[in-house]
Short mmCIF file of C-alpha atoms and ligand atoms in Angstrom, two decimals:
data_model
loop_
_atom_site.label_atom_id
_atom_site.label_comp_id
_atom_site.label_asym_id
_atom_site.label_seq_id
_atom_site.Cartn_x
_atom_site.Cartn_y
_atom_site.Cartn_z
CA MET B 22 0.13 0.08 0.09
CA LYS B 23 1.48 3.17 -1.25
CA GLN B 24 -1.04 6.07 -0.36
CA VAL B 25 -3.24 5.19 2.64
CA ASN B 26 -6.80 6.51 2.27
CA LEU B 27 -8.18 7.62 5.53
CA GLY B 28 -11.61 8.48 7.19
CA VAL B 29 -12.11 10.09 10.45
CA ILE B 30 -15.05 8.97 12.66
CA GLY B 31 -16.10 11.19 15.48
CA LEU B 32 -15.20 14.88 15.29
CA GLY B 33 -15.41 16.10 18.77
CA TYR B 34 -12.51 17.50 20.90
CA GLN B 35 -10.04 14.61 20.05
CA GLY B 36 -11.28 13.75 16.60
CA LYS B 37 -10.66 17.45 15.52
CA ILE B 38 -6.92 17.18 16.44
CA HIS B 39 -6.70 13.94 14.67
CA LEU B 40 -8.42 15.32 11.65
CA GLN B 41 -5.86 18.27 11.51
CA ASN B 42 -3.06 16.00 11.94
CA ALA B 43 -4.28 13.38 9.30
CA LEU B 44 -4.36 16.27 6.62
CA TYR B 45 -0.67 16.74 7.26
CA LEU B 46 0.44 13.13 6.81
CA LYS B 47 2.61 12.29 3.89
CA GLU B 48 1.34 9.60 1.54
CA THR B 49 -2.05 9.97 2.94
CA LYS B 50 -5.49 11.13 1.80
CA VAL B 51 -8.41 11.95 4.10
CA LEU B 52 -11.34 10.62 1.86
CA GLY B 53 -14.18 11.46 4.33
CA ALA B 54 -15.28 12.22 7.62
CA ALA B 55 -18.33 11.21 9.96
CA ASP B 56 -20.11 12.81 12.77
CA VAL B 57 -23.66 13.37 13.78
CA SER B 58 -23.31 16.93 14.55
CA GLU B 59 -23.62 19.23 11.60
CA LYS B 60 -21.37 21.55 13.09
CA ALA B 61 -18.65 19.06 13.30
CA LEU B 62 -19.07 18.40 9.70
CA THR B 63 -18.93 21.87 8.70
CA TYR B 64 -15.64 22.03 10.46
CA ALA B 65 -14.24 19.17 8.39
CA LYS B 66 -15.46 20.68 5.21
CA ASN B 67 -14.05 24.06 5.95
CA LEU B 68 -10.75 22.28 6.40
CA GLY B 69 -11.27 20.75 2.83
CA VAL B 70 -12.70 17.57 3.41
CA LYS B 71 -15.14 16.73 0.59
CA ASN B 72 -17.05 13.90 1.57
CA VAL B 73 -18.95 14.29 5.16
CA TYR B 74 -21.52 12.07 6.39
CA LYS B 75 -23.80 12.10 9.50
CA ASP B 76 -23.87 8.19 9.31
CA TYR B 77 -20.18 6.64 9.64
CA GLU B 78 -21.64 3.36 8.15
CA SER B 79 -21.90 5.47 4.63
CA LEU B 80 -18.35 6.48 5.03
CA LEU B 81 -17.30 2.79 5.46
CA LYS B 82 -19.21 1.81 2.37
CA ASN B 83 -16.35 3.53 0.34
CA PRO B 84 -14.44 0.84 -1.19
CA GLN B 85 -11.22 3.16 -1.68
CA LEU B 86 -10.99 3.83 2.24
CA ASP B 87 -8.30 1.78 3.74
CA ALA B 88 -8.43 2.71 7.39
CA VAL B 89 -10.31 4.79 9.72
CA ILE B 90 -9.58 7.09 12.92
CA ILE B 91 -12.34 6.38 15.54
CA SER B 92 -12.80 9.19 18.20
CA LEU B 93 -16.18 8.41 19.39
CA PRO B 94 -17.46 8.33 23.04
CA ASN B 95 -16.32 5.30 24.91
CA PHE B 96 -19.80 3.77 24.66
CA LEU B 97 -19.73 3.62 20.85
CA HIS B 98 -16.13 2.11 20.63
CA LEU B 99 -17.31 -1.47 20.41
CA GLU B 100 -19.90 -0.73 17.69
CA GLY B 101 -17.74 1.58 15.75
CA ALA B 102 -14.77 -0.77 15.58
CA VAL B 103 -16.63 -3.59 14.93
CA LYS B 104 -18.32 -2.14 12.13
CA ALA B 105 -15.12 -0.66 10.52
CA ALA B 106 -13.69 -4.24 11.02
CA GLU B 107 -16.35 -5.95 9.37
CA ALA B 108 -16.25 -3.42 6.46
CA GLY B 109 -12.67 -4.52 6.24
CA LYS B 110 -10.82 -1.33 7.22
CA HIS B 111 -7.83 -0.92 9.35
CA ILE B 112 -8.61 0.94 12.79
CA PHE B 113 -6.74 3.46 14.85
CA ILE B 114 -9.14 3.99 18.05
CA GLU B 115 -8.91 6.39 20.77
CA LYS B 116 -8.03 5.35 24.26
CA PRO B 117 -9.46 3.46 26.11
CA LEU B 118 -9.94 0.59 23.79
CA ALA B 119 -13.54 0.12 25.10
CA ARG B 120 -15.47 0.72 28.44
CA ASN B 121 -14.52 -2.72 29.81
CA VAL B 122 -12.66 -5.76 29.35
CA VAL B 123 -15.57 -7.79 27.63
CA GLU B 124 -16.16 -5.14 25.19
CA GLY B 125 -12.41 -4.93 24.38
CA GLU B 126 -12.33 -8.72 23.88
CA LYS B 127 -15.22 -8.50 21.38
CA ILE B 128 -13.44 -5.74 19.38
CA LEU B 129 -10.12 -7.93 19.27
CA SER B 130 -12.32 -10.85 18.15
CA SER B 131 -13.88 -8.98 15.28
CA VAL B 132 -10.45 -7.36 14.17
CA LYS B 133 -8.98 -10.91 14.05
CA GLU B 134 -11.79 -12.49 12.37
CA ASN B 135 -11.65 -9.70 9.78
CA GLY B 136 -7.81 -9.68 9.43
CA VAL B 137 -7.66 -5.90 9.86
CA SER B 138 -5.00 -3.98 12.07
CA LEU B 139 -6.01 -2.23 15.17
CA MET B 140 -4.01 0.51 16.97
CA VAL B 141 -4.94 2.48 20.31
CA GLY B 142 -4.24 5.95 20.89
CA TYR B 143 -1.97 5.98 23.95
CA ASP B 144 -0.06 8.99 22.66
CA LEU B 145 2.45 9.15 25.50
CA ARG B 146 4.47 6.16 23.73
CA PHE B 147 5.15 8.91 21.02
CA ASN B 148 6.44 11.48 23.27
CA PRO B 149 10.29 11.61 22.42
CA ASP B 150 11.48 12.21 25.92
CA LEU B 151 9.28 9.30 27.29
CA LYS B 152 10.63 7.17 24.63
CA SER B 153 14.43 8.04 25.65
CA VAL B 154 13.34 7.12 29.27
CA ARG B 155 12.43 3.58 27.91
CA GLU B 156 15.71 3.32 26.13
CA ARG B 157 17.54 4.33 29.40
CA ILE B 158 15.61 1.65 31.46
CA SER B 159 16.50 -1.18 28.87
CA ASP B 160 20.15 0.01 28.76
CA GLY B 161 20.61 -0.02 32.76
CA PHE B 162 21.02 3.69 33.23
CA PHE B 163 18.87 3.80 36.26
CA GLY B 164 20.27 0.43 37.46
CA GLU B 165 17.69 -1.82 38.98
CA VAL B 166 14.37 0.39 39.06
CA GLN B 167 12.94 0.09 42.48
CA ILE B 168 10.18 2.66 42.73
CA VAL B 169 8.03 4.44 39.99
CA GLU B 170 5.37 7.30 40.43
CA ALA B 171 3.17 8.44 37.61
CA THR B 172 1.03 11.35 38.29
CA ASN B 173 -1.86 12.70 35.85
CA VAL B 174 -3.95 15.60 37.39
CA SER B 175 -5.88 17.99 35.39
CA GLY B 176 -9.45 19.07 35.01
CA GLY B 177 -10.00 15.91 32.76
CA PRO B 178 -12.80 16.44 30.27
CA PHE B 179 -13.72 19.70 31.91
CA ALA B 180 -10.34 21.39 31.10
CA SER B 181 -9.63 20.05 27.72
CA ARG B 182 -12.65 21.83 26.11
CA ASN B 183 -11.15 25.30 26.89
CA ASP B 184 -7.44 24.48 26.04
CA ARG B 185 -7.38 23.96 22.31
CA VAL B 186 -10.60 24.16 20.70
CA GLY B 187 -12.30 27.26 22.45
CA PRO B 188 -15.01 27.08 25.05
CA ILE B 189 -17.54 24.37 24.13
CA PRO B 190 -19.79 22.66 26.57
CA VAL B 191 -18.32 19.45 27.98
CA PRO B 192 -20.45 16.49 26.47
CA SER B 193 -22.67 14.80 29.10
CA TRP B 194 -21.47 11.18 28.20
CA TRP B 195 -18.12 11.89 30.07
CA PHE B 196 -19.95 12.04 33.26
CA ASP B 197 -22.41 8.97 32.85
CA LYS B 198 -20.89 5.95 34.24
CA GLU B 199 -22.65 3.78 32.09
CA LEU B 200 -21.64 5.51 28.89
CA ALA B 201 -18.00 6.46 29.93
CA GLY B 202 -17.24 3.19 31.75
CA GLY B 203 -14.98 4.93 34.15
CA GLY B 204 -13.82 8.30 35.49
CA ALA B 205 -10.52 9.47 36.04
CA LEU B 206 -8.80 6.11 36.58
CA LEU B 207 -9.82 4.81 32.96
CA ASP B 208 -9.52 8.33 31.32
CA LEU B 209 -6.09 9.53 32.74
CA GLY B 210 -5.14 6.43 34.53
CA SER B 211 -5.18 4.38 31.56
CA HIS B 212 -2.60 6.46 29.90
CA MET B 213 -0.15 6.14 32.83
CA ILE B 214 -0.61 2.41 33.24
CA ASP B 215 -0.25 1.78 29.34
CA LEU B 216 3.10 3.69 29.75
CA LEU B 217 4.32 1.72 32.66
CA SER B 218 3.35 -1.42 31.13
CA TRP B 219 5.36 -0.57 27.86
CA TYR B 220 8.14 0.26 30.36
CA PHE B 221 8.32 -2.54 32.76
CA GLY B 222 5.90 -5.20 31.14
CA GLU B 223 3.35 -7.49 33.10
CA THR B 224 1.82 -6.02 36.12
CA GLU B 225 -0.52 -6.73 38.93
CA VAL B 226 -2.80 -4.37 41.33
CA ILE B 227 -1.77 -4.52 44.85
CA GLU B 228 -4.04 -1.55 46.09
CA SER B 229 -6.40 0.98 44.65
CA TYR B 230 -8.34 3.90 46.15
CA LEU B 231 -10.93 6.10 44.46
CA GLY B 232 -12.13 9.33 45.45
CA TYR B 233 -15.20 11.31 44.73
CA THR B 234 -14.64 14.95 45.40
CA LEU B 235 -16.88 16.41 42.86
CA ASN B 236 -19.90 14.00 44.09
CA MET B 237 -20.35 12.40 40.86
CA LYS B 238 -21.02 8.71 40.34
CA LEU B 239 -17.75 8.35 38.63
CA GLU B 240 -14.25 8.55 40.61
CA ASP B 241 -12.61 12.04 40.04
CA VAL B 242 -9.36 10.80 42.10
CA ALA B 243 -7.53 7.67 42.07
CA THR B 244 -4.48 6.15 43.38
CA CYS B 245 -3.28 2.71 42.65
CA MET B 246 -0.24 0.76 43.47
CA LEU B 247 1.08 -1.63 41.10
CA LYS B 248 3.65 -4.40 41.37
CA PHE B 249 5.67 -5.38 38.05
CA LYS B 250 6.52 -8.89 37.61
CA ASN B 251 10.10 -8.36 36.51
CA GLY B 252 10.41 -4.84 38.13
CA PRO B 253 9.32 -2.06 40.42
CA ILE B 254 6.54 -1.03 42.61
CA ALA B 255 4.72 1.86 40.99
CA THR B 256 2.01 4.35 42.27
CA VAL B 257 -0.16 5.92 39.82
CA LYS B 258 -2.04 8.93 41.14
CA VAL B 259 -4.67 10.51 38.81
CA GLY B 260 -7.41 13.12 39.02
CA TRP B 261 -10.00 15.41 37.33
CA PHE B 262 -10.14 17.86 40.14
CA SER B 263 -7.56 20.49 39.32
CA LYS B 264 -7.32 23.47 36.97
CA ASN B 265 -3.58 23.02 36.76
CA HIS B 266 -2.47 20.09 34.42
CA THR B 267 0.54 18.16 36.05
CA GLN B 268 1.86 15.12 34.39
CA SER B 269 4.89 13.71 35.52
CA ILE B 270 6.90 10.48 36.19
CA GLN B 271 9.59 9.61 38.83
CA ILE B 272 12.04 6.69 38.48
CA CYS B 273 14.33 5.69 41.22
CA GLY B 274 16.72 2.96 40.59
CA THR B 275 19.79 1.64 42.20
CA ALA B 276 22.08 3.89 39.92
CA GLN B 277 20.16 6.94 39.26
CA ASN B 278 16.87 8.88 39.87
CA LEU B 279 14.88 10.81 37.65
CA TRP B 280 11.82 13.17 37.99
CA MET B 281 10.16 14.50 34.87
CA ARG B 282 7.51 16.84 33.78
CA ILE B 283 5.68 15.77 30.70
CA SER B 284 2.92 18.16 31.04
CA PRO B 285 2.39 21.25 30.71
CA GLN B 286 4.35 21.71 27.62
CA SER B 287 5.92 24.94 27.43
CA SER B 288 4.18 27.72 25.85
CA LEU B 289 7.24 28.19 23.42
CA GLY B 290 6.81 24.56 22.39
CA ILE B 291 3.09 25.01 21.89
CA ILE B 292 3.50 28.05 19.44
CA TRP B 293 6.27 26.46 17.66
CA ASN B 294 4.26 23.43 16.88
CA ASP B 295 1.28 25.76 15.71
CA VAL B 296 4.04 27.76 13.28
CA LYS B 297 5.31 24.59 11.86
CA ARG B 298 1.89 23.19 11.10
CA LYS B 299 0.97 26.26 9.36
CA PHE B 300 3.90 25.95 7.01
CA GLY B 301 2.96 22.24 6.28
CA LEU B 302 6.23 21.24 8.31
CA GLN B 303 6.39 17.91 10.14
CA ASN B 304 4.53 18.19 13.46
CA SER B 305 6.41 16.90 16.58
CA SER B 306 3.40 16.42 18.70
CA PRO B 307 2.64 12.76 19.99
CA TYR B 308 -0.85 13.10 18.37
CA TYR B 309 0.80 13.60 15.02
CA LEU B 310 3.46 11.22 15.40
CA GLU B 311 1.21 8.26 16.76
CA LEU B 312 -0.81 8.67 13.32
CA GLU B 313 2.38 8.73 11.31
CA HIS B 314 3.22 5.49 13.08
CA PHE B 315 -0.32 4.11 12.10
CA VAL B 316 0.07 4.97 8.59
CA SER B 317 3.32 3.73 8.02
CA SER B 318 2.77 0.50 9.72
CA LEU B 319 0.01 -0.19 7.47
CA GLN B 320 2.21 0.84 4.50
CA LYS B 321 4.92 -1.64 5.56
CA ASP B 322 2.19 -4.37 6.61
CA LYS B 323 3.40 -4.33 10.37
CA GLN B 324 1.47 -4.32 13.36
CA PRO B 325 0.99 -0.80 14.63
CA ARG B 326 1.63 -0.46 18.70
CA PRO B 327 0.04 0.07 21.08
CA SER B 328 -1.98 -2.87 19.83
CA GLY B 329 -5.51 -3.96 20.47
CA ASP B 330 -3.68 -6.61 22.83
CA ASP B 331 -1.94 -3.63 24.69
CA GLY B 332 -5.18 -1.78 25.02
CA LEU B 333 -6.91 -4.80 26.22
CA ARG B 334 -4.17 -5.59 28.80
CA CYS B 335 -4.48 -2.01 30.07
CA LEU B 336 -8.15 -2.53 30.63
CA ARG B 337 -7.57 -5.66 32.49
CA VAL B 338 -5.41 -3.81 34.94
CA ILE B 339 -8.17 -1.06 35.35
CA SER B 340 -10.78 -3.66 35.88
CA ARG B 341 -8.58 -5.11 38.77
CA ALA B 342 -8.02 -1.68 40.04
CA TYR B 343 -11.70 -1.07 40.20
CA GLU B 344 -12.42 -4.67 41.77
CA LYS B 345 -9.69 -3.93 44.63
CA THR B 346 -11.26 -0.41 45.33
CA CYS B 347 -14.50 -2.51 45.77
CA LYS B 348 -12.85 -4.89 48.29
CA ASN B 349 -11.56 -1.95 50.10
CA LEU B 350 -14.82 -0.47 50.51
CA GLU B 351 -16.08 -3.67 51.80
CA LYS B 352 -13.35 -3.23 54.66
CA GLY B 353 -14.58 0.16 55.18
CA VAL B 354 -11.53 2.19 53.56
CA GLY B 355 -10.72 3.48 50.12
CA ALA B 356 -13.33 6.13 48.97
CA SER B 357 -13.73 9.54 50.03
N1 NAD S 164 -5.65 10.50 23.83
C1 NAD S 164 -6.04 11.60 24.48
O1 NAD S 164 -5.31 12.46 25.01
C2 NAD S 164 -7.51 11.82 24.51
C3 NAD S 164 -8.04 13.26 24.84
C4 NAD S 164 -9.36 13.38 24.77
C5 NAD S 164 -10.19 12.39 24.43
N2 NAD S 164 -9.67 11.05 23.99
C6 NAD S 164 -10.74 9.83 23.80
O2 NAD S 164 -11.21 10.17 22.47
C7 NAD S 164 -12.61 9.81 22.62
C8 NAD S 164 -13.66 10.95 22.29
O3 NAD S 164 -13.40 11.89 23.43
P1 NAD S 164 -13.97 13.36 22.84
O4 NAD S 164 -13.51 14.32 24.24
O5 NAD S 164 -13.28 14.02 21.78
O6 NAD S 164 -15.58 13.28 22.87
P2 NAD S 164 -16.57 14.36 22.20
O7 NAD S 164 -17.81 13.97 22.86
O8 NAD S 164 -16.21 15.70 22.19
O9 NAD S 164 -16.53 13.90 20.69
C9 NAD S 164 -17.19 12.64 20.11
C10 NAD S 164 -17.80 13.08 18.87
O10 NAD S 164 -18.53 11.84 18.32
C11 NAD S 164 -19.61 12.40 17.94
N3 NAD S 164 -20.43 11.20 17.90
C12 NAD S 164 -21.30 10.78 18.91
N4 NAD S 164 -22.13 9.62 18.41
C13 NAD S 164 -21.82 9.62 16.93
C14 NAD S 164 -22.17 8.63 15.98
N5 NAD S 164 -23.22 7.68 16.19
N6 NAD S 164 -21.64 8.65 14.73
C15 NAD S 164 -20.84 9.55 14.52
N7 NAD S 164 -20.47 10.51 15.46
C16 NAD S 164 -20.89 10.55 16.69
C17 NAD S 164 -20.25 13.50 18.69
O11 NAD S 164 -21.08 14.43 17.81
C18 NAD S 164 -18.85 14.13 18.80
O12 NAD S 164 -18.40 15.11 17.89
C19 NAD S 164 -12.85 9.20 23.71
O13 NAD S 164 -12.72 7.73 23.76
C20 NAD S 164 -11.74 9.82 24.94
O14 NAD S 164 -11.45 8.94 25.69
C21 NAD S 164 -8.48 10.92 24.17
#
């Protein structure tokens, strides 16, 4: 496959970012986009996308389409991914793979049955600094890593609406436990758990605590302790309660220690990326790089990573963390 023909399904907060990036990918053409919202379709048309659809199944009917980028709300990941797989389209799907393990397994079966590729959008793997950390872990720079801490605290879905695409209301599905599948742990925690699993491999959940400071049915605070089979003990701390975005990682080994801020990105970095994008130069944002990896993997007939299996593994860890919290609640500890 030389040129990859893409379709974009779901043009909300994250889908818009993917559409913008997809339009700059080399050897790639965006053949169409789909969203139930007329406003979102107008946005796509204004960016030059000729074929837009309210019903994504119409987009999937295009025989020239090779792959789709799915940024639908979590409760539609299963349906969207299965329909795309049945239509024979390769899939880039936003994280989390699905709302829970059962749905994730159904997506993977359909992908396997239909012989298409699946990549899950854990973009931290495409942050160049975090990639270097992984190399330093493997080459023994830290010695034996003993303790790891990963923090991801922000306003979650509240904050992101104001950051990049202007003040738009937060879609209600984000705060419905049934539709979202989980709160801060599934949303922000899954990023950190995927990153640490990429660094250290298989893990088990030792303890997990959830907090409900905003009085929603979904957790807006979570702390989990993980033990990696061949590595360290890690604490993952996430929250949706803060106006300040703090995303960081700490690694303590027998030879070296590191504390690294992942976000907020410096304002200069954000401006520089925008300037580069305007001039059609390669964007170095992880969101751009992950799509570039997806497309080049399809061209080389290779499995893109994070794969569906990676996405499912992450859901399994999260599911165990939710179970642990329930046990802690039965014992009278855990939730605030
Ligand atoms: N990787 C990241 O950093 C990151 C950041 C934000 C969101 N996400 C993920 O992206 C996904 C979407 O999140 P969001 O915040 O963009 O949500 P959103 O609600 O802003 O966007 C979803 C879009 O899907 C559209 N939609 C709903 N039903 C549809 C249907 N049946 N057919 C076609 N379009 C439909 C909506 O109109 C909306 O435009 C979630 O899974 C979320 O976890 C990832």
